[in-house]
Structures are given as structure tokens and as C-alpha cells.
mmCIF file of C-alpha atoms in Angstrom:
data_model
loop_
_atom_site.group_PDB
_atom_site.id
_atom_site.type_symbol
_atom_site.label_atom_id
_atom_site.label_comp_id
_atom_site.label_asym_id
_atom_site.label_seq_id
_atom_site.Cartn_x
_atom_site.Cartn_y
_atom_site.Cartn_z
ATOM 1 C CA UNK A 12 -33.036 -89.741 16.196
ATOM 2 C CA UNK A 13 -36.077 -92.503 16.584
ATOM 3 C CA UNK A 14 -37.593 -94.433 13.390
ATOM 4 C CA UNK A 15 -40.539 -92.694 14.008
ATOM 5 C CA UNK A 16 -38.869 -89.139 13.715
ATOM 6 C CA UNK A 17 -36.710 -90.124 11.012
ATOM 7 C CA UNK A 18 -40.097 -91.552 8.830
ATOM 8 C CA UNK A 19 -42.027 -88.620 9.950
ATOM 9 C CA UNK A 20 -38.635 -86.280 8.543
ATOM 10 C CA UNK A 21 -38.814 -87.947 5.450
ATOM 11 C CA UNK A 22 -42.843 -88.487 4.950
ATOM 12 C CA UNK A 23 -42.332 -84.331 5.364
ATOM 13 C CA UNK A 24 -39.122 -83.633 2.897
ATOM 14 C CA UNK A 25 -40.872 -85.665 0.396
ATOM 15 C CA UNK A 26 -44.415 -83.954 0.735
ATOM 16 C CA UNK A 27 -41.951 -80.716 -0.045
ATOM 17 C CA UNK A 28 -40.557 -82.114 -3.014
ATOM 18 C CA UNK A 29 -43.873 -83.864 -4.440
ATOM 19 C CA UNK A 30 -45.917 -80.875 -4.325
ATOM 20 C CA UNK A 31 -43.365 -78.650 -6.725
ATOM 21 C CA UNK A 32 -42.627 -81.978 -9.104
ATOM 22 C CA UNK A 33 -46.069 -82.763 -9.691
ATOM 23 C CA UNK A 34 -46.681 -79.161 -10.909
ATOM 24 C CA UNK A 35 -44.152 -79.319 -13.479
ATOM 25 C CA UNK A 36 -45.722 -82.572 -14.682
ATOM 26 C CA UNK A 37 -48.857 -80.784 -14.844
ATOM 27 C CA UNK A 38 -47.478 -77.564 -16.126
ATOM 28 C CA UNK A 39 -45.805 -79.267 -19.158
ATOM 29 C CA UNK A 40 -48.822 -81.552 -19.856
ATOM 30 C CA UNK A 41 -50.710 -78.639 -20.010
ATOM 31 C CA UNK A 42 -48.388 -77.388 -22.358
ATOM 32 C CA UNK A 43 -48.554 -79.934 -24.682
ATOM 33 C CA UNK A 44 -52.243 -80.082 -24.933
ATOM 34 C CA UNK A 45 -51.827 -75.933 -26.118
ATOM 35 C CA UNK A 46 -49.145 -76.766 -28.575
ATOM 36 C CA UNK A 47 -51.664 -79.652 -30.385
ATOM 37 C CA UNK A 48 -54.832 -77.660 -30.206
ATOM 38 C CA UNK A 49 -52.216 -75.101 -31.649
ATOM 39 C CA UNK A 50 -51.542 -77.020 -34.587
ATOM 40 C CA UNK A 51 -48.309 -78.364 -33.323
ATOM 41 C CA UNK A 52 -45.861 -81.691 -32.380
ATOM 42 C CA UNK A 53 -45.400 -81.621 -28.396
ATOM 43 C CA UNK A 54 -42.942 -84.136 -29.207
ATOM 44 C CA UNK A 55 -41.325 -82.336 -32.035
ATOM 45 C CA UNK A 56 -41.529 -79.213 -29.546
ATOM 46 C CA UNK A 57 -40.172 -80.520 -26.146
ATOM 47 C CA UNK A 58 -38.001 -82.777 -27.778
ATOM 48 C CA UNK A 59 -36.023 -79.325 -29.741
ATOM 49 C CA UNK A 60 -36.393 -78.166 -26.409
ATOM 50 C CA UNK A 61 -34.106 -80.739 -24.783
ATOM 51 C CA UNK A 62 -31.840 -80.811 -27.614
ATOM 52 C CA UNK A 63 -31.555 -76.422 -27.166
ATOM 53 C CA UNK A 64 -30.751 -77.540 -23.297
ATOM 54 C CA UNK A 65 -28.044 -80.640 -23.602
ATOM 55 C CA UNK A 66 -27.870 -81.004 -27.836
ATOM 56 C CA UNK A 67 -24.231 -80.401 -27.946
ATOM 57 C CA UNK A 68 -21.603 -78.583 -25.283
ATOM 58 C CA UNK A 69 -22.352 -75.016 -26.819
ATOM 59 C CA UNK A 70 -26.146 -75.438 -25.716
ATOM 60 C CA UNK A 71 -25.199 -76.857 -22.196
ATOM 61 C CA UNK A 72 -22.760 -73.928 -22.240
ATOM 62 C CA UNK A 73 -25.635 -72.115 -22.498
ATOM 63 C CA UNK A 74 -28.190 -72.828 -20.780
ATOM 64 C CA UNK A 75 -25.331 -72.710 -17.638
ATOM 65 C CA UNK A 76 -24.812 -69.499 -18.679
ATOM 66 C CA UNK A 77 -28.679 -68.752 -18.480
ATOM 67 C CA UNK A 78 -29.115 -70.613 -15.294
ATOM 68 C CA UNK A 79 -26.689 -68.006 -13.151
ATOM 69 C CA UNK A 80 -28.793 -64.615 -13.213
ATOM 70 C CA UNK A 81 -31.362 -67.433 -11.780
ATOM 71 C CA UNK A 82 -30.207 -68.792 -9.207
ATOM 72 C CA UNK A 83 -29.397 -65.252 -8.096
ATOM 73 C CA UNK A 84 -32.485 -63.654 -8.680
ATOM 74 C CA UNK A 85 -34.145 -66.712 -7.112
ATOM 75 C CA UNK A 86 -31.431 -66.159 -3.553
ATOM 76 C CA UNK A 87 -32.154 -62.335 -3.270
ATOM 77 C CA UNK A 88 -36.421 -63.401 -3.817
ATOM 78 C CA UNK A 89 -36.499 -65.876 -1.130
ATOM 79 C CA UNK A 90 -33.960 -64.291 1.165
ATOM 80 C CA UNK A 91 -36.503 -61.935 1.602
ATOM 81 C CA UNK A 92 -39.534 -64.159 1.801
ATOM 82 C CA UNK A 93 -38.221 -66.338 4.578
ATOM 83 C CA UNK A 94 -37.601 -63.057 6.662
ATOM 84 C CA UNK A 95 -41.050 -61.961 6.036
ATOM 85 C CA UNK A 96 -40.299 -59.443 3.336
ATOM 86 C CA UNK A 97 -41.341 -59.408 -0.567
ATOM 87 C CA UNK A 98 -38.782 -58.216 -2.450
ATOM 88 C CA UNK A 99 -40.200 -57.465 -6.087
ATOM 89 C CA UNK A 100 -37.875 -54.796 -6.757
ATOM 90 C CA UNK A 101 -35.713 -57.553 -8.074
ATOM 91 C CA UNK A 102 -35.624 -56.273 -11.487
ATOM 92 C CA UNK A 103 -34.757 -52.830 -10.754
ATOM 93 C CA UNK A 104 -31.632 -53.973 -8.201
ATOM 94 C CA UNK A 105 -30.248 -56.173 -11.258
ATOM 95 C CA UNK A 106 -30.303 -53.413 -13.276
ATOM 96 C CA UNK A 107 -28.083 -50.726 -11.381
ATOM 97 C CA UNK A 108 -26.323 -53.738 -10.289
ATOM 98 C CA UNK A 109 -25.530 -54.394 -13.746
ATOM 99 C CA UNK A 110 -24.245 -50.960 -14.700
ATOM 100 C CA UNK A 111 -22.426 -50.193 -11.450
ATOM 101 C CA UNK A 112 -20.457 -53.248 -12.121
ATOM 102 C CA UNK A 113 -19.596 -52.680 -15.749
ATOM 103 C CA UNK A 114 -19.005 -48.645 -14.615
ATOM 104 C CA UNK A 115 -16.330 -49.938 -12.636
ATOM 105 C CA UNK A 116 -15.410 -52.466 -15.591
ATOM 106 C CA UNK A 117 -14.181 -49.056 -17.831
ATOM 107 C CA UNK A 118 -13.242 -46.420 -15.009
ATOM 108 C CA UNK A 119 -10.673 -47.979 -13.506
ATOM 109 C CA UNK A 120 -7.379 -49.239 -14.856
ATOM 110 C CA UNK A 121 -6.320 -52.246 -12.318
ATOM 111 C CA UNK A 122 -4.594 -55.442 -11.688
ATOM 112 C CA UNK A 123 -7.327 -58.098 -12.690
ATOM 113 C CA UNK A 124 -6.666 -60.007 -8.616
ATOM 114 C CA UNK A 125 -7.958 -56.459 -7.429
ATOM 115 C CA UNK A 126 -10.155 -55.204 -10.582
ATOM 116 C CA UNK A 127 -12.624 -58.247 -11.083
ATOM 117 C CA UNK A 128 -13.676 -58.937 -7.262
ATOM 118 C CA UNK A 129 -14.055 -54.561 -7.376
ATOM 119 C CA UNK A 130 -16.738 -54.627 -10.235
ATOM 120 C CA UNK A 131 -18.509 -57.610 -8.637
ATOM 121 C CA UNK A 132 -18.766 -55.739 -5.300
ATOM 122 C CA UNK A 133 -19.739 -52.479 -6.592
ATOM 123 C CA UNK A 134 -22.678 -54.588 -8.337
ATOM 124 C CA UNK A 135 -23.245 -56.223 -5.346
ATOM 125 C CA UNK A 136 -23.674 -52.665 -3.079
ATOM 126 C CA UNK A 137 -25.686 -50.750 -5.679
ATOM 127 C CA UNK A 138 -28.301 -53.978 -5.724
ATOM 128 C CA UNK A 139 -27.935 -53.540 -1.751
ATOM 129 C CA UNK A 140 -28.247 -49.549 -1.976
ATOM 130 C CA UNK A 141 -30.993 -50.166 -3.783
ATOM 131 C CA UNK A 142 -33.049 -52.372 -1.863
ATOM 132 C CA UNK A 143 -31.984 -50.335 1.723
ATOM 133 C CA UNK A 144 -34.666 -47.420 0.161
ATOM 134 C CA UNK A 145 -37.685 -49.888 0.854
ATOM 135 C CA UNK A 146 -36.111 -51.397 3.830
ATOM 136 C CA UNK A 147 -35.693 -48.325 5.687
ATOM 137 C CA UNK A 148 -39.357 -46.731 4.547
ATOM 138 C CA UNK A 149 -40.718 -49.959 5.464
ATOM 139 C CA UNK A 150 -38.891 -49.761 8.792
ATOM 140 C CA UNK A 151 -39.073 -45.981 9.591
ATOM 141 C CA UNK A 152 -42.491 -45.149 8.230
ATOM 142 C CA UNK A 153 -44.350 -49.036 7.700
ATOM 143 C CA UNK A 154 -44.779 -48.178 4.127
ATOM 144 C CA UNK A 155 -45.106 -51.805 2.415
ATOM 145 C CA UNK A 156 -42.082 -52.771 0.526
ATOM 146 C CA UNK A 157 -44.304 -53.395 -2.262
ATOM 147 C CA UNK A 158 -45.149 -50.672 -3.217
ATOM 148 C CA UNK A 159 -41.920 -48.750 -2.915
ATOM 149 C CA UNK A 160 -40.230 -51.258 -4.988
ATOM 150 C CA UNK A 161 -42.442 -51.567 -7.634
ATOM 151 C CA UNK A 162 -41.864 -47.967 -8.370
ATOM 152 C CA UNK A 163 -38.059 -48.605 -7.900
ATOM 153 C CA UNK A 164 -38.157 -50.710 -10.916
ATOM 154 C CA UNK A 165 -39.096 -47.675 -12.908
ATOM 155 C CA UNK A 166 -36.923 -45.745 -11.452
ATOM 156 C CA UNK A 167 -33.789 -47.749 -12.118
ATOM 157 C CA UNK A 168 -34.698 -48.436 -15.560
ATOM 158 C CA UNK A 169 -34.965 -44.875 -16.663
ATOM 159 C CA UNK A 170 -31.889 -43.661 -14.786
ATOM 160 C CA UNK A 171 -29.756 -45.780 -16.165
ATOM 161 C CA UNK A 172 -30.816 -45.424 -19.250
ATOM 162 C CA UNK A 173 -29.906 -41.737 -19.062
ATOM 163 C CA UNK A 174 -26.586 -42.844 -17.647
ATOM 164 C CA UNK A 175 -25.307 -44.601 -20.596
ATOM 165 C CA UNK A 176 -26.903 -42.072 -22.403
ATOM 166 C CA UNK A 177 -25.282 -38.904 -21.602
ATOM 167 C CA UNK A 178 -22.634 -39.691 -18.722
ATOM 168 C CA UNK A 179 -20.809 -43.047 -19.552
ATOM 169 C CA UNK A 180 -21.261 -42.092 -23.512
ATOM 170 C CA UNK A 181 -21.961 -39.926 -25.827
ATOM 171 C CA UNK A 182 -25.853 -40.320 -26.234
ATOM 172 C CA UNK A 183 -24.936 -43.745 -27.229
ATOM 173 C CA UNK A 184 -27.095 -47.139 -26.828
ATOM 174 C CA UNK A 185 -24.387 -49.030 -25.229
ATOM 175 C CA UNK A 186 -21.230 -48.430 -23.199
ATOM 176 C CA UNK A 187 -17.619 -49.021 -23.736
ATOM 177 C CA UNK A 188 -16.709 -52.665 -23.413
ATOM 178 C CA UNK A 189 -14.952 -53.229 -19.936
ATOM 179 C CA UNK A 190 -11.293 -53.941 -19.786
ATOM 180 C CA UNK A 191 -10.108 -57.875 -19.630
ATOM 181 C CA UNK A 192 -9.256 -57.328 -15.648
ATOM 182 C CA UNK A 193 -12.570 -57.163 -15.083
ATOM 183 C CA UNK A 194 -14.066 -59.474 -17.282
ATOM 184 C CA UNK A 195 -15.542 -62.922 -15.658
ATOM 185 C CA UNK A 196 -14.972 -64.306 -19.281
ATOM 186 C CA UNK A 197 -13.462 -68.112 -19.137
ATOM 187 C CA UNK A 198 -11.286 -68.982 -21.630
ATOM 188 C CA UNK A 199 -11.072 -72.873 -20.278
ATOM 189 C CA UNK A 200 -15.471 -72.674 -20.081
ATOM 190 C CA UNK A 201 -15.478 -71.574 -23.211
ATOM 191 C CA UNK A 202 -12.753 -74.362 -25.306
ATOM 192 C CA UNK A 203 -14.778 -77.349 -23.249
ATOM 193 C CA UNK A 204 -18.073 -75.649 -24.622
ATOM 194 C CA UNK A 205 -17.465 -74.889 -28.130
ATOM 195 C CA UNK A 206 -17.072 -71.023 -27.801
ATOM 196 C CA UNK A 207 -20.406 -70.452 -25.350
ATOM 197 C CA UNK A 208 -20.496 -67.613 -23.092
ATOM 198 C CA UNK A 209 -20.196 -69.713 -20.014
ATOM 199 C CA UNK A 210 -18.320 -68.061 -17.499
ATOM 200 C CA UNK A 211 -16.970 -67.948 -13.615
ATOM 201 C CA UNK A 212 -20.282 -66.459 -12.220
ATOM 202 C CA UNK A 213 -21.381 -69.913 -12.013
ATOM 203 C CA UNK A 214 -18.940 -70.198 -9.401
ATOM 204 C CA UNK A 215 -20.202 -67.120 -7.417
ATOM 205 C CA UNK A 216 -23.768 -68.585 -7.718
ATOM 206 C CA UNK A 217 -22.678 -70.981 -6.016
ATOM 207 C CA UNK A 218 -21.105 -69.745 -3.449
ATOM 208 C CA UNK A 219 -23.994 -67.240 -3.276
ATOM 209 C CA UNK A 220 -26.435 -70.339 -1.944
ATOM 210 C CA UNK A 221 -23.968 -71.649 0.520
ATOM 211 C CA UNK A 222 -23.870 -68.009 2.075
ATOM 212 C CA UNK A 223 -27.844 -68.029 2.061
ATOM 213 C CA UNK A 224 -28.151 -71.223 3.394
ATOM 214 C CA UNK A 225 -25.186 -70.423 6.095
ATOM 215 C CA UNK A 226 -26.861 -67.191 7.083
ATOM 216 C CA UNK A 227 -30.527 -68.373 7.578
ATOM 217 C CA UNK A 228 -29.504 -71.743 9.214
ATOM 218 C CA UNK A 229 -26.445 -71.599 11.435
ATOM 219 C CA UNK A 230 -26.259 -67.795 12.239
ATOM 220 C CA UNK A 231 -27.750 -65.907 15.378
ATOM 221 C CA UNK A 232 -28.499 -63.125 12.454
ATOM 222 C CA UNK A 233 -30.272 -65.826 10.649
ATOM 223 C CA UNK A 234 -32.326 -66.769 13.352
ATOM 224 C CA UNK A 235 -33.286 -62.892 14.135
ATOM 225 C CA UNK A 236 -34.312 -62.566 10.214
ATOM 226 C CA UNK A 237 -36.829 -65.304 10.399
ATOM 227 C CA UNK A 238 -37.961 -64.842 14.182
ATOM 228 C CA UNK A 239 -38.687 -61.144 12.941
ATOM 229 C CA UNK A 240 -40.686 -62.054 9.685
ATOM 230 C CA UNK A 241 -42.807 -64.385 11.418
ATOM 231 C CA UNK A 242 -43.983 -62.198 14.313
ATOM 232 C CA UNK A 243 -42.399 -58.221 14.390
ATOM 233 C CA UNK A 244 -44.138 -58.134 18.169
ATOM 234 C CA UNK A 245 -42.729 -61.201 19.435
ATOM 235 C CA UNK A 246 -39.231 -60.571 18.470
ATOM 236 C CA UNK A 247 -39.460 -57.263 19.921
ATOM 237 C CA UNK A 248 -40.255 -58.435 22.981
ATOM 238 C CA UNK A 249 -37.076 -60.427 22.766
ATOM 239 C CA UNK A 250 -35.216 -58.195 22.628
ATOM 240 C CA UNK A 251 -34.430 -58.284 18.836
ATOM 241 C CA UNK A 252 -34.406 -54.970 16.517
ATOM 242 C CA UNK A 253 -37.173 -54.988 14.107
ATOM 243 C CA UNK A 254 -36.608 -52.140 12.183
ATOM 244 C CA UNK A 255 -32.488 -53.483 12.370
ATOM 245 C CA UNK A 256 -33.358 -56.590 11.104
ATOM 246 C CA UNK A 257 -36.052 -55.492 8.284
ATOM 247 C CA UNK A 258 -33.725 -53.036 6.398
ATOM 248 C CA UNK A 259 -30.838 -55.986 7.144
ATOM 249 C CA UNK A 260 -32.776 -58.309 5.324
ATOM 250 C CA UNK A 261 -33.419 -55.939 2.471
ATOM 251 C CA UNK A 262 -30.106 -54.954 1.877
ATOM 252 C CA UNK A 263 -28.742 -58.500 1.617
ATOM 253 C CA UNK A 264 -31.669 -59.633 -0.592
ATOM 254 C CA UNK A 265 -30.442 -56.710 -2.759
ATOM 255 C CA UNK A 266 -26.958 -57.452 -2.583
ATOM 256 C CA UNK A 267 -28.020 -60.761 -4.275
ATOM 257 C CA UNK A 268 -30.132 -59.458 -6.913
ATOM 258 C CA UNK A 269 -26.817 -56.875 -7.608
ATOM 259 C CA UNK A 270 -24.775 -59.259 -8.240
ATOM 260 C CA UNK A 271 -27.265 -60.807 -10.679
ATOM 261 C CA UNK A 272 -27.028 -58.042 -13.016
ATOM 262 C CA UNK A 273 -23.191 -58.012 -12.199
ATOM 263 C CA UNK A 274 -22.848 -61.534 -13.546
ATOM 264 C CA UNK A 275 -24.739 -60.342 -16.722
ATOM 265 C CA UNK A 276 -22.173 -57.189 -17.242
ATOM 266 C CA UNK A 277 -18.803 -58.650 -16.287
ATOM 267 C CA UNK A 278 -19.922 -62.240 -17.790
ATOM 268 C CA UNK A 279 -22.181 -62.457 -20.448
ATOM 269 C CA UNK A 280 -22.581 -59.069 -22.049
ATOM 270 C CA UNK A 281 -19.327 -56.742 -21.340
ATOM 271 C CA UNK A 282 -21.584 -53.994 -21.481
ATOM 272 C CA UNK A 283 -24.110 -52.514 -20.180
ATOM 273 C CA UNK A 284 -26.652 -50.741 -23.250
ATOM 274 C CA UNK A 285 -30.260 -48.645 -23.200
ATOM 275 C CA UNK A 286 -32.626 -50.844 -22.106
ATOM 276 C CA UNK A 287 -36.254 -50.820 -24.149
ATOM 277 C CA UNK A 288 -37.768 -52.467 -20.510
ATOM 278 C CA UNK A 289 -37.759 -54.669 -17.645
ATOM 279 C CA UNK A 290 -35.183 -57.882 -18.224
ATOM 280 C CA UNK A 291 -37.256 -59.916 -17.115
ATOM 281 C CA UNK A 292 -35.285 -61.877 -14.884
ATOM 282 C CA UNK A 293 -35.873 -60.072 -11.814
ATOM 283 C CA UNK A 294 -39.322 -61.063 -12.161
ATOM 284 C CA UNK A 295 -38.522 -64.820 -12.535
ATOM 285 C CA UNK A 296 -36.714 -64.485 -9.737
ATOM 286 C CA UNK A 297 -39.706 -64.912 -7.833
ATOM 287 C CA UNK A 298 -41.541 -67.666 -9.673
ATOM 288 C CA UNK A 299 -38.009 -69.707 -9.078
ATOM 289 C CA UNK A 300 -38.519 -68.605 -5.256
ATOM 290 C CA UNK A 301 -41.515 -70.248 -5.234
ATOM 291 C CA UNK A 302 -41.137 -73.026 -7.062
ATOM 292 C CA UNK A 303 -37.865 -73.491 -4.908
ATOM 293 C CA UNK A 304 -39.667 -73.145 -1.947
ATOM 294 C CA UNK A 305 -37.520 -70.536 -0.964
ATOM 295 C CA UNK A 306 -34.837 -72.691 0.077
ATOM 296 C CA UNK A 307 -31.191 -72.700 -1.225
ATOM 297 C CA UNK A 308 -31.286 -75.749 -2.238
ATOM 298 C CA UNK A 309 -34.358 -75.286 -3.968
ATOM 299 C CA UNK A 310 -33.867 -72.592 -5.481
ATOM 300 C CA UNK A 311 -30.904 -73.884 -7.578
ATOM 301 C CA UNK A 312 -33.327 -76.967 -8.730
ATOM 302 C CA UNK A 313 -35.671 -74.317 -9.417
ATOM 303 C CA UNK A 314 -32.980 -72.261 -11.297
ATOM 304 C CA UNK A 315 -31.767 -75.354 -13.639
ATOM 305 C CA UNK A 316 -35.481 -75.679 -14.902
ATOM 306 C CA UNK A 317 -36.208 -72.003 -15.575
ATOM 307 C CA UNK A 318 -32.974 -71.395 -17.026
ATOM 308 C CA UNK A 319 -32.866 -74.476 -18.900
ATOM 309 C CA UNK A 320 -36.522 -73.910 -20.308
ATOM 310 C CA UNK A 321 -35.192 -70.264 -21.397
ATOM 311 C CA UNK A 322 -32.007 -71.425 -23.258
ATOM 312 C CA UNK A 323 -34.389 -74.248 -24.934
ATOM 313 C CA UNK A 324 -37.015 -72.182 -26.112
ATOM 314 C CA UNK A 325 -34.526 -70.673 -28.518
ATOM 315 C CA UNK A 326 -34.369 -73.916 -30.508
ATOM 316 C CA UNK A 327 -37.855 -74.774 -30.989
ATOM 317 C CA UNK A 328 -38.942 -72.161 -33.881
ATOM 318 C CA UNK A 329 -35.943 -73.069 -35.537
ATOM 319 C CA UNK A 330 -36.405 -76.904 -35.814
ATOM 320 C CA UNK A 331 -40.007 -77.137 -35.406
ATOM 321 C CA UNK A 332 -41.548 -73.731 -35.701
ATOM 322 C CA UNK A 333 -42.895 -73.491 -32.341
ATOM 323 C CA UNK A 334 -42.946 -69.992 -31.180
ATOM 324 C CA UNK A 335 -40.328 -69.930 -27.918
ATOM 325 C CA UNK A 336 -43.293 -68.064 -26.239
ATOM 326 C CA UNK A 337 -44.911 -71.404 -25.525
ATOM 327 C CA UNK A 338 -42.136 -72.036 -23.079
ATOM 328 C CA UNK A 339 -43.230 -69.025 -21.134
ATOM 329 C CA UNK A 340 -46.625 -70.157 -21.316
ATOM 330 C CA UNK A 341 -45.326 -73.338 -19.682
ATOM 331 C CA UNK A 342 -43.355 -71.349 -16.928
ATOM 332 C CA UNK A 343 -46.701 -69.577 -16.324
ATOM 333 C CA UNK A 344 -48.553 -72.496 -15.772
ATOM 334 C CA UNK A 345 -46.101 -74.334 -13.358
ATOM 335 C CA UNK A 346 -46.393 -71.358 -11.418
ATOM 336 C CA UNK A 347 -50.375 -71.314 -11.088
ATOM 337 C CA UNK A 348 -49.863 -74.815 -10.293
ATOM 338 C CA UNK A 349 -47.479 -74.404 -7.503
ATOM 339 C CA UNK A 350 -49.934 -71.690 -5.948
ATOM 340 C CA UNK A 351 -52.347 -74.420 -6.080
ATOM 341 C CA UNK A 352 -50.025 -76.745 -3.970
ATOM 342 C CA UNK A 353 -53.087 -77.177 -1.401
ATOM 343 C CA UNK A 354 -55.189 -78.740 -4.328
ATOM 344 C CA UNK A 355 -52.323 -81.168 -5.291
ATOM 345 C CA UNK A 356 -51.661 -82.143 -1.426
ATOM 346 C CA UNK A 357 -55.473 -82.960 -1.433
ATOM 347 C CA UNK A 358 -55.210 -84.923 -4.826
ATOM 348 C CA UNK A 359 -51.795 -86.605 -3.430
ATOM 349 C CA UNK A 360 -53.842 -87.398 0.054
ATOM 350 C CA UNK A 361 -56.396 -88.876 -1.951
ATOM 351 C CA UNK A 362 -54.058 -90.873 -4.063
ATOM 352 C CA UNK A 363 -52.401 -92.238 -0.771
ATOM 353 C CA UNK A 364 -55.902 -93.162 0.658
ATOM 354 C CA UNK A 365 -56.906 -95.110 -2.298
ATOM 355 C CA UNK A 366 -53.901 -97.089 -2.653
ATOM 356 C CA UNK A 367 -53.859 -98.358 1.219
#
């Protein structure tokens, strides 16, 4: 590789990066100028923040623990946007992801080597189940994915609500607690964190953005995915098979968002209880897309700042008073300025210009 290819790589990697940094900056700036004309400290308030984040190993505990249904909910998000898809059924994929897996959790009585990896599967094909309704429409019949998912979200809220309700208990608000085998509990995370709820799906996360990455870059699949999301014509003429390829792409984006809410059942809850609405998480999933740029790699980043401004925002009203919806005020605002990325490449362009 030249110099010239190598500086014009980098000049390129870097515009990527700057564009997403600079609307943190701006995003928590903002911030602090609504917390004063609010009446409060912005350094009282960020600062409880930070210490909610990394104060002491049961907040880093955590906020890791916050940061996995992210990084999920982020993969299955831009999975779908870099094959040309827009997957906002999210939400409602984490949610009968969640319940398969914990269903599984109590049914079955099974060695833990053959129980655990069960429960995080059957999260992992109900999220994929899921999503394959809006994939095939979309393929079959060209209704927008959308759409169909949007009302998907509704869908999966209410029926497994009635679930737990009258088939896994009896009219309860919460289900059994699922046996140990199936648990994702950590006893080790939990002595090196001071009793958090930090457990092995950080692990799977993990491995979850390797298997994006792998698929998208260094697969013939991959390639199809992408080739078909940019142009559906082109890649028929190809050879390639849209409709194949669209409800593949769903399905896998689902999987991801399944084993979100798995992660959430098996890890952090043990249950799975009546829901009063949407999580919430699903829906972050795609402002971490974005702000990732819908890369692995940036996704995670992404991830570690949403979930670490979550698991923060419990601290500030009880060392400052600072309501923790300020933090999602913040979130909000990153977000408007990453959609404004042209703007701040102009700005940045500017800046350059003026300094040579």
C-alpha cells in the first residue's frame, strides 16, 4: 500500500471517528447548559455521573452489566442497516427473546453444559422467528419492514404478557425463577465486583460482534447482504436471491436482538414478569447503530457510552438531585447531532481551512 493510500485511509477512518466524537462533545455541552438554566451543577451532575459509571467495582459491575443488552441491540440494528433493511422491531424481538429463553430456563430439567447454551438459543430463534414475519412480507409482498415491525412490537408485548399471565403462571406478574443450569449468573463477576449482577453475556456480546463483523466482511453471504441492500436490481442481475437474502438478513438481525432479551432473562433478571411497556432498549438499539456507524466495532464504542450513561444516571438524583432523565435528554441530543454529521463535516472542513 502507497503513502498516498495509506494517508488518504487514515484522513477517511478519522473523518469517521471525528464526526460521532464531536457530537458527543456537543451533545453533553448542550447538556450542561439545560442542567444550569435548570437550576443545577453540570459539574456536580456529570461528575455523580462518572462516579455511578467507575465509583467503585459494584458500579463498573454495573454499568458492564448495562452495556450487554447494548451492544446487542446495537448488532441486530445495524446488521440490518448495512444490508439495506431497518429493523425497528428491535424491541419486540428482545422481548419474546427474553421469555423464550427464561421458558426454557423452568421447563426443562438439564445438565447446565446442555441447559444454558439451550435457553440462549431458544432466545436467539424466537428473536429470529420474529423478525422472519417482516422479512418474508417484505420479500413476498414488498410491504416495508417498517411498518410490519412497528406493529410487531405491540404484538409481542401483549402476548407475552398474557403468557406469563395465564400459561407460565397463575395470573401472576412474574414467572418462576429459572433453575441454576440455566442461569448466566457469575459467581467469580460477581466476588471481583462487590455482589453486581455482572454476568457471562458479556462474553456472548462479544463474540456476537466478531460473528457480525466475520459475516459482513469475509463471507460470500456477507457480500450478497450488502450487494443486495445497496441495489435489489443489480444483484439480481447477478445472479444473487433478493428475496433469499432480505428475509436472511432479517432473521439474523433478529437472532441478535433475541439474544438481547436472552441475556436480560438468563443474566440479569432470572425472570421474565408483565411488562407495563416497551423496554426501551430495543429502541436504543438504533441510536447506538448510528452513533456506531453501524459497524462492529462501533457499535461496542457506541454501546460503552449508552450503557455507561444509563447505569450513571442512577447516581445523580441521589448525590446531587439531578433528575436521571437529563441523561436521556443528553442521549437525545447526541443523536440529533449525529444526524447532523453533514453540518459538523462542514464546520470540521472549515476548521481545517482556517488553520492551513
Amino acid at each position: 500500500m502507497t503513502k498516498d493510500k495509506i494517508k488518504k485511509y487514515l484522513s477517511k477512518y478519522l473523518s469517521t471517528l471525528l464526526n460521532p466524537v464531536i457530537a458527543v462533545i456537543l451533545g453533553l455541552i448542550v447538556g450542561a447548559i439545560i442542567m444550569l438554566a435548570s437550576g443545577y451543577d453540570p459539574v456536580a451532575g456529570y461528575g455523580s455521573m462518572i462516579g455511578g459509571i467507575v465509583g467503585d467495582s459494584y458500579y463498573v459491575g454495573e454499568s458492564v452489566r448495562t452495556i450487554i443488552p447494548y451492544i446487542l441491540t446495537g448488532l441486530a440494528v445495524a446488521f440490518a442497516f448495512r444490508t439495506g433493511l431497518f429493523n425497528i422491531g428491535v424491541e419486540g424481538q428482545l422481548i419474546v427473546g427474553w421469555l423464550a429463553a427464561v421458558w426454557v430456563g423452568i421447563a426443562f430439567e438439564l445438565p447446565g453444559i446442555i441447559h444454558l447454551p439451550l435457553a440462549i438459543l431458544a432466545g436467539a430463534a424466537a428473536g429470529a422467528l420474529w423478525a422472519f414475519i417482516p422479512g418474508y412480507l417484505k420479500a413476498k409482498f414488498r410491504v416495508h419492514e417498517v411498518i410490519v415491525s412497528i406493529m410487531l412490537n405491540y404484538t409481542a408485548l401483549y402476548v407475552t404478557n398474557y403468557l406469563i399471565r395465564n400459561v407460565l403462571t397463575d395470573k401472576l406478574d412474574k414467572t418462576e425463577r429459572i433453575a441454576d443450569s440455566a442461569s448466566l449468573r457469575s459467581p467469580f463477576f460477581e466476588s471481583i465486583t462487590d455482589y453486581s449482577r455482572m454476568h457471562w453475556g458479556i462474553v456472548i456480546a462479544i463474540i456476537c460482534v466478531i460473528i457480525m463483523w466475520f459475516i459482513l466482511e469475509k463471507t460470500k453471504t456477507g457480500f450478497e447482504l450488502k450487494a443486495v441492500g445497496f441495489n435489489q436490481h443489480a444483484s439480481e442481475y447477478a445472479g444473487m436471491s433478493v428475496n433469499k437474502n432480505i428475509i436472511l438478513s432479517m432473521v439474523i438481525s433478529g437472532a441478535f436482538a433475541g439474544l438481547a432479551g436472552s441475556m436480560e432473562g438468563l443474566g440479569t433478571f432470572g425472570y421474565a414478569a408483565v411488562k407495563g411497556g416497551f423496554t426501551g432498549m430495543g429502541f436504543d438499539g438504533i441510536a447506538v447503530a448510528l452513533l456506531g456507524a453501524n459497524t462492529a466495532i462501533g457499535v461496542v464504542l457506541a454501546a460503552l457510552l449508552f450503557g455507561g450513561l444509563k447505569a450513571g444516571a442512577l447516581n445523580m438524583p441521589l448525590e446531587t438531585g439531578i433528575p436521571s432523565e437529563i441523561v436521556d435528554i443528553v442521549i437525545a441530543l447526541i443523536i440529533f447531532f449525529v444526524a447532523s454529521s453533514y453540518f459538523i463535516r462542514w464546520i470540521a472542513n472549515r476548521f481545517k481551512k482556517g488553520v492551513k
